[in-house]
PDB file of C-alpha atoms in Angstrom:
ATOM      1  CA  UNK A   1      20.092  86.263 244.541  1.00  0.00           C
ATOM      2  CA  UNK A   2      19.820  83.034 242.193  1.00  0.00           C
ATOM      3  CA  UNK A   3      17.918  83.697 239.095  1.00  0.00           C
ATOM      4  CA  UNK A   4      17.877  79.714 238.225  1.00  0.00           C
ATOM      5  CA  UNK A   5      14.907  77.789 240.156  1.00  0.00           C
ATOM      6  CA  UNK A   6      15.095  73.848 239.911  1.00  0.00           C
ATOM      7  CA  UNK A   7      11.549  73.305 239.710  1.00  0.00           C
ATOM      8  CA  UNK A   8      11.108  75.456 236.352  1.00  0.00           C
ATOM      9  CA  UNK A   9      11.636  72.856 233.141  1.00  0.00           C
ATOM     10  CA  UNK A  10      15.286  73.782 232.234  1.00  0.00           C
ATOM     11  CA  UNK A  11      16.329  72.851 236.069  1.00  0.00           C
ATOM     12  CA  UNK A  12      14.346  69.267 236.020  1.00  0.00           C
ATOM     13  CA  UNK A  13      15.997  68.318 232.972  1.00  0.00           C
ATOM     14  CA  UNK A  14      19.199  69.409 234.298  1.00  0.00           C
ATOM     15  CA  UNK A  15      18.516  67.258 237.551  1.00  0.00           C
ATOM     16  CA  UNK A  16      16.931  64.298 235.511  1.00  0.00           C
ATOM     17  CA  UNK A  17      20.306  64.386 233.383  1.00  0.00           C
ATOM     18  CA  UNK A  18      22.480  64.232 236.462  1.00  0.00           C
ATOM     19  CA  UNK A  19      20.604  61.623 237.645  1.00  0.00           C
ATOM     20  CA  UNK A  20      21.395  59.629 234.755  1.00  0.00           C
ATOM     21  CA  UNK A  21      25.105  60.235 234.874  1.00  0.00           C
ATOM     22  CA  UNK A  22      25.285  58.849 238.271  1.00  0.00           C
ATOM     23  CA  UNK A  23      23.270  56.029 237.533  1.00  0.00           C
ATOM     24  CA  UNK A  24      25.745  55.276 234.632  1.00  0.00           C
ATOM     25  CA  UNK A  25      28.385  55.250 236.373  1.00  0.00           C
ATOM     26  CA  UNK A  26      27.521  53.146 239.531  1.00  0.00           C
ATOM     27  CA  UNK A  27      26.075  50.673 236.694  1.00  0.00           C
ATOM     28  CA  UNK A  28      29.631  50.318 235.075  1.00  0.00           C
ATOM     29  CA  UNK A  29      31.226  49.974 238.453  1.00  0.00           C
ATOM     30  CA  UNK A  30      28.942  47.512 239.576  1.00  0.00           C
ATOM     31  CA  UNK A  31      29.700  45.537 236.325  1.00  0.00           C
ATOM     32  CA  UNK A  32      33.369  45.621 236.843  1.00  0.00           C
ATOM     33  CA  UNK A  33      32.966  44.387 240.446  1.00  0.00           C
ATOM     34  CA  UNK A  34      30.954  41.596 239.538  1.00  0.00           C
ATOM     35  CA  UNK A  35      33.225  40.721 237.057  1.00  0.00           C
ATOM     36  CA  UNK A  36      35.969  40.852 238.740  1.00  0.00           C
ATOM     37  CA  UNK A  37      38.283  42.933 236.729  1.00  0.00           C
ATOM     38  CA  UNK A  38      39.945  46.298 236.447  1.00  0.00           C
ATOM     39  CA  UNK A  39      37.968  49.364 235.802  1.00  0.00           C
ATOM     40  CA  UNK A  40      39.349  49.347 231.977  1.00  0.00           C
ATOM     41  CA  UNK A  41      37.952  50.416 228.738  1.00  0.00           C
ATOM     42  CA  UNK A  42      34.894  49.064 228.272  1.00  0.00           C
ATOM     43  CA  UNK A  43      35.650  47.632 224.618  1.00  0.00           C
ATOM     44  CA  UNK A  44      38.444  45.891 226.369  1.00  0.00           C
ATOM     45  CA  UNK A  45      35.422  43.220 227.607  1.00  0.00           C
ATOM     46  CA  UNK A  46      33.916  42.801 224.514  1.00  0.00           C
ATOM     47  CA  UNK A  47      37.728  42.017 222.677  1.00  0.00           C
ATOM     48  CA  UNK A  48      38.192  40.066 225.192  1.00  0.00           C
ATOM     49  CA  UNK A  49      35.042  37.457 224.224  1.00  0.00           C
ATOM     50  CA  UNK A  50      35.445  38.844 220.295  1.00  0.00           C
ATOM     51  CA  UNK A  51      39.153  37.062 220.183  1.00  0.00           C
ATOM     52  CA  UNK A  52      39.350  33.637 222.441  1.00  0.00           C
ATOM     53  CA  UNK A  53      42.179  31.941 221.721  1.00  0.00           C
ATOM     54  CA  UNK A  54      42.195  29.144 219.163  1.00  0.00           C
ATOM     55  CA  UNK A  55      43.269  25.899 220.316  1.00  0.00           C
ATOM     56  CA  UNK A  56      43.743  22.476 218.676  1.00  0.00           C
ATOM     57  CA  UNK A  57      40.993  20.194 219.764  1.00  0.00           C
ATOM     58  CA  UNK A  58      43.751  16.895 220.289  1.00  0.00           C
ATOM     59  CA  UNK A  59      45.968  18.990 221.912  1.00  0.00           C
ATOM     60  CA  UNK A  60      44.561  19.575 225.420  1.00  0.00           C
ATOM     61  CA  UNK A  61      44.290  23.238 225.247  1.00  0.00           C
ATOM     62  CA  UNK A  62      47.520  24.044 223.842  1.00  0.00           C
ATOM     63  CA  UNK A  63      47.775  26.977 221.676  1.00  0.00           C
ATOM     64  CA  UNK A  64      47.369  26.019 218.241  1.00  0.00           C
ATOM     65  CA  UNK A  65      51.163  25.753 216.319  1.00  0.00           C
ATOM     66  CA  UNK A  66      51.523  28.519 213.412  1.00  0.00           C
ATOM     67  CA  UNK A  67      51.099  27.891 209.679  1.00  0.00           C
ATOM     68  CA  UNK A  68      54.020  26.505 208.185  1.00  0.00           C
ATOM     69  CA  UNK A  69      55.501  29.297 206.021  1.00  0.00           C
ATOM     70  CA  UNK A  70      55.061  28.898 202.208  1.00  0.00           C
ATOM     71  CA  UNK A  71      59.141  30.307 201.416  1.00  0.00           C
ATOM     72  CA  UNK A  72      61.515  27.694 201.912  1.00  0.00           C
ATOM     73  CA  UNK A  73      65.154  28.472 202.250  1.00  0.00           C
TER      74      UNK A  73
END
């Protein structure tokens, strides 16, 4: 009836290369429970560290003010 047996090489790569998929994906949603997010983008973890927010160091965590502007009216 089936002409496709797993244990011939085509089917163990086939079964190796689910096997990686799965393992993929619980890895990622491991990573998002552990840290504590949203299943997002991955990228959107690494822009999140990329891009911290610049703050003056005498102002107590404030956002730093913007440059002044170099037009004057």
């Amino acid at each position: 009836m089936f002409h496709f047996a797993l244990a011939d090489p085509a089917g163990l790569v086939l079964i190796a290369g689910l096997v990686l998929v799965l393992l993929a994906v619980w890895a990622s949603s491991v990573l998002v429970a552990q840290t504590g997010g949203t299943p997002t983008f991955p990228m959107a973890y690494a822009r999140k560290s990329a891009f911290p927010r610049q703050c003056d160091p005498d102002a107590a965590g404030r956002p730093r003010p913007r440059a002044p502007s170099s037009r004057s009216f």
